[in-house]
Structure formats: structure tokens, C-alpha cells
Amino acid sequence: MTYFQTKKYIKEALLPVCGEYASYEAEKIVCHIFGIDKRTLTLISHEEAPDKTEEIENTVARRKNGEPLAYILGNTDFFGLNFLVSPACLTPRADTEVIVERALEFLGEKYANVLDICTGSGCIALAIAANSHAKVRALDISKDALDIARKNAERLSLSHKVTFESCNALSEDFASECEKYDLIVSNPPYIPTKDIADLSEEVHREPLCALDGGEDGLIFYKRFIEILPAKLKLGGRIIFEIGYDQENALRALCEKKGLFYEFFRDYGGNVRGVVIKIDQNEYK
Ligand code: GLN
């Protein structure tokens, strides 16, 4: 088979599980299996491909079985950067890119210090570091996720700008730290426990501790809104990713603490994040 025929074969096999993304995924899989990039694939697409039947069948079977493409390939793109991923961390979502955009908008040319809580693969922390003068301290409770995040920092040559530490952000130890930041970002677990069972097969392959936000999905936000304002420098900001239906809950939490807020949407049109500040005027 030619590369083109191989891609078509994979696309057709994936149609029932991937729908409109089948063509995109087939191209990624072909590039991965033959070790070529997209441009090369276009150039040689009508040449005969080496026989990789077993690897192709195995990959198609894993994908049809619900394994996320990023885990099969071992990497994914986020904010124009390539990240290693494994089942130890959530796969970076395109929806999360707006969190980075808002963070960069706020940081501008500042030499800021940033805290990223629940960093996972490190995608938010590293995308911020790659596109600003900020130094980022990134935390996660999972040592396995931190191993991946550190590898990502090395691969992206950002280890001098981002440090990774194991930390339980709900603990008293974390609450009592005195360091202050210009910006605190977090994409914490925010799915209500009872909704976990209804998530797609793919999401079920991801670590529960990166998804489960407790009974109401708000356990991290409730705690963070209590403790993070004291960790902000004057004029600082907190930016959270939130679930599409959590705007009202977050508004109530901010109002109870007298914080100022502005919600923003992802490119799918869902409310996806909130910028919070302690001092007034600009927002609310
Ligand atoms: N947005 C993710 C999802 O839909 C959840 C991420 C999170 O809990 N932080 O699966």
C-alpha cells in the first residue's frame, strides 16, 4: 500500500469512533508509525510504504477501544508546543489554551512570578513560560505527572524558567506558605463525582485525580478562593479554568469573598475561565 492508501485505510477504520476527526487522527497515526512529519507525508504520499501492518492494526485496535490518541502517540500539541503525555496526566485540551491567552495578556512584558497549581503535564506553566518573561512555580500532587512535566520542560528547554514540585494544594502546609505571586493559574479537577461515570470512554482512561472535583465539583475552587488571595501581590490576578456550567457557582464564591471577577469563553463558545482580582474597578 502507498502512504496515501494506508492513511485512507486507517481513516475508514476510525470513522465509527472518531467521526469528523478520523482524517486528522489517521494522518497523525501514519506520521507516528512511519516516523515522518506531515510535510514529508504529503510529498511521498503516492510512494509505496514499508510493511507495518502489525503496528497499524494494533494502533487502530487501541484507538477503537477508546484509548485517547495522545496516549497512543505519547504526545500532543498545545499552544503551538509539543508535550509528552502519559496516562499519569490529563491530555492537554484545546479548550485550555484560552487560559494561557488570558495569562499572557495580563503578564505582557512583566518579569512576573507565576504559580500554576495542578499542573499535570505542565502544559499551562510551560506555555506561559515559553511566551513571556515570567518564572513559573508549578505544583501537582502526582509524582508521576511531575515526571512527565519535568521531561516536557527539558524538551522545550524551559527548565530554567519553570520549577516543578510535589504539593497537595488542599493542605495546611500549602495554605501557610508566605510567598506572593503576580499571577496564580489553575486548571484543577472540576468534574462532580457523580458525573464521572457519564464521561466518555476516552476520558475514563485519564487519571481520576485530575478530574474529580468532589461532590459538587467545586472542592478546589472553594479552598483556593479562601487561601489564594493572600498569596497575590498587589494588582495580581488569579485565573481558573472552570467547567462550562460552573459560572454561577464561581460567581457566588467570589462575591462571598468580595473578589472581583471576569468570566471568559473558549473557542467552542462555552464559559471556560475566570480572572479574579482583589482590587476593584477593571472587572465585575
Ligand atoms: N475539561 C476536562 C474534561 O472535560 C476536565 C478537566 C478538569 O477537570 N480540570 O474532561
Coordinates of C-alpha atoms and ligand atoms in Angstrom, one line a residue:
M1 CA 0.0 0.0 0.0
T2 CA 1.1 3.6 -0.6
Y3 CA 1.2 6.1 2.3
F4 CA -2.0 7.6 1.0
Q5 CA -3.8 4.2 0.9
T6 CA -2.6 3.5 4.4
K7 CA -4.0 6.8 5.7
K8 CA -7.3 6.1 3.9
Y9 CA -7.5 2.6 5.4
I10 CA -6.9 4.0 8.9
K11 CA -9.3 6.8 8.4
E12 CA -12.1 4.4 7.4
A13 CA -11.3 2.1 10.3
L14 CA -11.5 5.0 12.8
L15 CA -14.7 6.7 11.3
P16 CA -17.1 5.0 13.8
V17 CA -15.2 6.1 16.8
C18 CA -13.6 9.4 15.7
G19 CA -16.3 10.8 13.3
E20 CA -15.2 14.1 11.8
Y21 CA -11.7 13.8 13.4
A22 CA -10.9 10.4 11.7
S23 CA -8.9 12.0 8.9
Y24 CA -6.9 14.2 11.2
E25 CA -6.2 11.2 13.5
A26 CA -5.3 8.9 10.6
E27 CA -2.7 11.4 9.4
K28 CA -1.2 11.7 12.9
I29 CA -1.0 7.9 13.2
V30 CA 0.7 7.5 9.8
C31 CA 3.3 10.1 10.7
H32 CA 3.9 8.5 14.0
I33 CA 4.2 4.9 12.7
F34 CA 6.5 5.8 9.8
G35 CA 8.4 8.4 11.7
I36 CA 7.8 11.2 9.3
D37 CA 6.3 14.7 9.5
K38 CA 3.1 16.0 7.8
R39 CA 5.1 17.8 5.1
T40 CA 7.0 14.6 4.2
L41 CA 3.8 12.6 4.2
T42 CA 2.3 15.0 1.6
L43 CA 5.5 14.7 -0.6
I44 CA 5.7 10.9 -0.6
S45 CA 2.1 10.1 -0.2
H46 CA 1.9 8.1 -3.5
E47 CA 5.1 6.1 -2.8
E48 CA 4.9 2.5 -1.5
A49 CA 5.1 2.4 2.3
P50 CA 7.1 -0.2 4.3
D51 CA 5.0 -3.0 5.6
K52 CA 3.9 -2.0 9.2
T53 CA 0.6 -4.0 9.2
E54 CA 1.0 -5.3 12.7
E55 CA 1.7 -1.8 14.2
I56 CA -1.1 -0.3 12.2
E57 CA -3.6 -2.9 13.3
N58 CA -2.5 -2.7 16.9
T59 CA -2.8 1.1 16.9
V60 CA -6.2 1.1 15.2
A61 CA -7.5 -1.5 17.7
R62 CA -6.3 0.6 20.7
R63 CA -7.9 3.7 19.4
K64 CA -11.2 1.9 18.6
N65 CA -11.1 0.6 22.1
G66 CA -11.3 4.2 23.4
E67 CA -7.7 4.9 24.2
P68 CA -7.0 8.7 23.6
L69 CA -4.9 9.4 20.6
A70 CA -2.4 11.4 22.7
Y71 CA -1.7 8.4 24.9
I72 CA -1.1 6.2 21.8
L73 CA 1.2 8.7 20.2
G74 CA 2.8 9.6 23.6
N75 CA 2.5 13.3 22.8
T76 CA 0.1 16.1 21.8
D77 CA 0.2 19.7 20.7
F78 CA -0.9 22.5 22.9
F79 CA -0.4 26.3 22.3
G80 CA 1.9 25.5 19.4
L81 CA 4.2 23.4 21.6
N82 CA 4.6 19.6 21.7
F83 CA 4.0 17.9 25.0
L84 CA 4.8 14.4 26.2
V85 CA 1.7 12.8 27.8
S86 CA 1.0 9.5 29.6
P87 CA -1.9 8.1 31.5
A88 CA -0.4 9.8 34.5
C89 CA -1.7 13.2 33.4
L90 CA -4.7 14.7 31.7
T91 CA -4.1 15.2 28.0
P92 CA -3.8 19.0 27.3
R93 CA -7.2 20.2 25.8
A94 CA -7.5 22.8 23.1
D95 CA -10.2 24.5 25.4
T96 CA -7.4 25.2 27.9
E97 CA -5.5 27.4 25.5
V98 CA -7.7 30.4 26.4
I99 CA -6.4 30.2 29.9
V100 CA -2.8 30.7 28.6
E101 CA -4.0 33.5 26.4
R102 CA -5.6 35.4 29.3
A103 CA -2.5 34.8 31.4
L104 CA -0.2 36.2 28.7
E105 CA -2.5 39.1 28.1
F106 CA -2.1 40.0 31.8
L107 CA 1.6 39.4 32.0
G108 CA 2.6 41.4 29.0
E109 CA 6.3 42.3 29.2
K110 CA 6.4 41.9 33.1
Y111 CA 9.2 39.8 34.7
A112 CA 6.5 38.2 36.8
N113 CA 6.4 35.3 39.1
V114 CA 3.6 32.8 38.5
L115 CA 2.2 29.9 40.4
D116 CA 0.5 27.1 38.5
I117 CA -1.5 24.7 40.7
C118 CA -2.5 21.2 39.5
T119 CA 0.0 21.4 36.6
G120 CA -0.4 17.9 35.3
S121 CA 1.7 17.6 32.1
G122 CA 2.9 21.2 32.8
C123 CA 1.1 22.5 29.7
I124 CA -0.2 25.8 31.1
A125 CA 3.0 26.6 33.1
L126 CA 5.3 25.8 30.1
A127 CA 3.2 27.6 27.5
I128 CA 3.2 30.7 29.8
A129 CA 7.0 30.4 30.3
A130 CA 7.6 29.9 26.6
N131 CA 5.7 33.1 25.7
S132 CA 6.6 35.6 28.4
H133 CA 9.4 36.8 30.8
A134 CA 7.7 35.0 33.7
K135 CA 9.2 32.5 36.0
V136 CA 6.7 29.8 37.0
R137 CA 6.5 27.5 40.0
A138 CA 4.3 24.6 39.1
L139 CA 2.7 22.2 41.6
D140 CA 1.0 18.8 41.4
I141 CA 0.1 16.1 43.9
S142 CA 1.0 13.4 41.5
K143 CA 4.7 12.5 41.3
D144 CA 4.1 10.6 38.0
A145 CA 2.6 13.6 36.4
L146 CA 5.5 15.7 37.6
D147 CA 8.0 13.3 36.0
I148 CA 6.2 14.0 32.7
A149 CA 6.1 17.7 33.3
R150 CA 9.8 17.9 34.1
K151 CA 10.6 16.0 30.9
N152 CA 8.4 18.5 29.0
A153 CA 10.4 21.4 30.5
E154 CA 13.6 19.7 29.4
R155 CA 12.4 19.0 25.9
L156 CA 11.2 22.6 25.5
S157 CA 14.4 24.0 27.0
L158 CA 12.4 25.7 29.7
S159 CA 13.8 24.1 32.9
H160 CA 15.5 27.4 33.8
K161 CA 12.1 29.2 33.9
V162 CA 9.8 26.6 35.4
T163 CA 10.2 24.6 38.6
F164 CA 8.0 21.6 39.4
E165 CA 7.2 20.5 43.0
S166 CA 5.1 17.9 44.6
C167 CA 2.4 19.5 46.7
N168 CA -1.1 18.9 48.0
A169 CA -2.7 22.3 47.3
L170 CA -5.5 21.5 49.7
S171 CA -3.1 21.0 52.6
E172 CA -2.4 23.3 55.5
D173 CA 1.2 23.4 54.6
F174 CA 0.5 24.9 51.3
A175 CA -2.0 27.4 52.8
S176 CA 0.6 28.6 55.3
E177 CA 3.3 29.4 52.7
C178 CA 4.0 33.1 52.6
E179 CA 5.3 33.6 49.1
K180 CA 3.4 36.0 46.9
Y181 CA 2.8 35.9 43.1
D182 CA 1.8 38.3 40.3
L183 CA -0.4 35.6 38.8
I184 CA -1.8 32.3 40.0
V185 CA -3.3 29.9 37.4
S186 CA -5.0 26.6 37.9
N187 CA -7.0 24.0 35.9
P188 CA -8.0 21.9 38.9
P189 CA -10.1 18.8 38.8
Y190 CA -13.7 20.1 38.5
I191 CA -16.0 17.3 37.5
P192 CA -18.6 16.5 40.1
T193 CA -18.0 12.9 41.4
K194 CA -21.5 11.7 40.3
D195 CA -20.9 12.9 36.7
I196 CA -17.6 10.9 36.3
A197 CA -19.5 7.7 35.3
D198 CA -21.1 9.5 32.3
L199 CA -17.8 10.8 30.8
S200 CA -16.7 9.3 27.5
E201 CA -14.6 6.1 27.2
E202 CA -11.6 8.3 26.4
V203 CA -11.9 10.5 29.5
H204 CA -12.2 7.3 31.6
R205 CA -8.7 6.4 30.5
E206 CA -7.4 9.6 32.2
P207 CA -6.4 9.9 35.8
L208 CA -9.4 10.2 38.1
C209 CA -7.4 12.5 40.4
A210 CA -7.1 15.0 37.6
L211 CA -10.9 15.1 37.0
D212 CA -12.8 14.5 40.3
G213 CA -13.6 17.8 41.9
G214 CA -15.6 16.3 44.8
E215 CA -19.3 16.0 45.3
D216 CA -20.2 19.4 43.7
G217 CA -17.0 19.7 41.5
L218 CA -16.0 22.8 43.5
I219 CA -13.8 21.4 46.2
F220 CA -10.6 23.1 44.7
Y221 CA -12.3 26.4 43.9
K222 CA -13.8 26.7 47.4
R223 CA -10.4 26.1 49.0
F224 CA -8.5 28.3 46.6
I225 CA -10.8 31.2 46.9
E226 CA -10.2 31.1 50.7
I227 CA -6.4 30.8 50.6
L228 CA -5.1 32.3 47.3
P229 CA -6.0 36.0 47.7
A230 CA -3.4 36.2 50.5
K231 CA -0.8 34.8 48.0
L232 CA -1.3 37.6 45.5
K233 CA 0.9 40.6 45.1
L234 CA -0.8 44.0 44.8
G235 CA -2.5 44.1 41.4
G236 CA -2.1 40.4 41.0
R237 CA -4.6 38.0 39.3
I238 CA -5.9 34.5 39.7
I239 CA -7.1 32.7 36.6
F240 CA -9.0 29.4 36.8
E241 CA -10.3 27.1 34.2
I242 CA -13.8 26.1 35.0
G243 CA -16.5 23.7 33.7
Y244 CA -18.9 25.1 31.2
D245 CA -21.7 25.1 33.8
Q246 CA -19.8 26.4 36.8
E247 CA -20.1 30.2 36.1
N248 CA -22.9 30.8 38.7
A249 CA -21.1 28.8 41.3
L250 CA -17.9 30.6 40.9
R251 CA -19.6 34.0 40.8
A252 CA -21.2 33.2 44.2
L253 CA -17.9 32.1 45.7
C254 CA -16.2 35.3 44.5
E255 CA -19.0 37.5 45.7
K256 CA -19.0 35.9 49.1
K257 CA -15.3 36.8 49.5
G258 CA -15.7 40.3 48.0
L259 CA -13.5 39.4 45.0
F260 CA -13.8 41.0 41.5
Y261 CA -14.1 38.7 38.5
E262 CA -14.5 38.4 34.8
F263 CA -15.6 35.3 33.0
F264 CA -14.4 34.4 29.5
R265 CA -15.2 31.8 26.9
D266 CA -13.3 29.1 25.0
Y267 CA -13.4 28.9 21.2
G268 CA -16.3 26.5 21.4
G269 CA -18.3 29.3 22.9
N270 CA -18.5 27.8 26.5
V271 CA -17.7 29.8 29.5
R272 CA -14.3 28.3 30.3
G273 CA -12.4 30.5 32.7
V274 CA -12.5 33.3 35.2
V275 CA -10.0 36.1 36.0
I276 CA -10.1 37.1 39.7
K277 CA -8.6 40.1 41.4
I278 CA -8.8 41.6 44.9
D279 CA -8.7 45.3 44.0
Q280 CA -11.6 46.9 42.3
N281 CA -12.6 48.7 39.1
E282 CA -11.5 46.9 36.0
Y283 CA -13.7 43.9 36.5
K284 CA -17.1 42.9 37.8
Ligands
GLN1 N1 -12.2 19.7 30.7 C1 -11.9 18.4 31.2 C2 -12.9 17.4 30.6 O1 -13.8 17.8 30.0 C3 -11.8 18.3 32.7 C4 -10.6 19.0 33.2 C5 -10.6 19.2 34.7 O2 -11.4 18.6 35.5 N2 -9.8 20.1 35.0 O3 -12.7 16.3 30.7

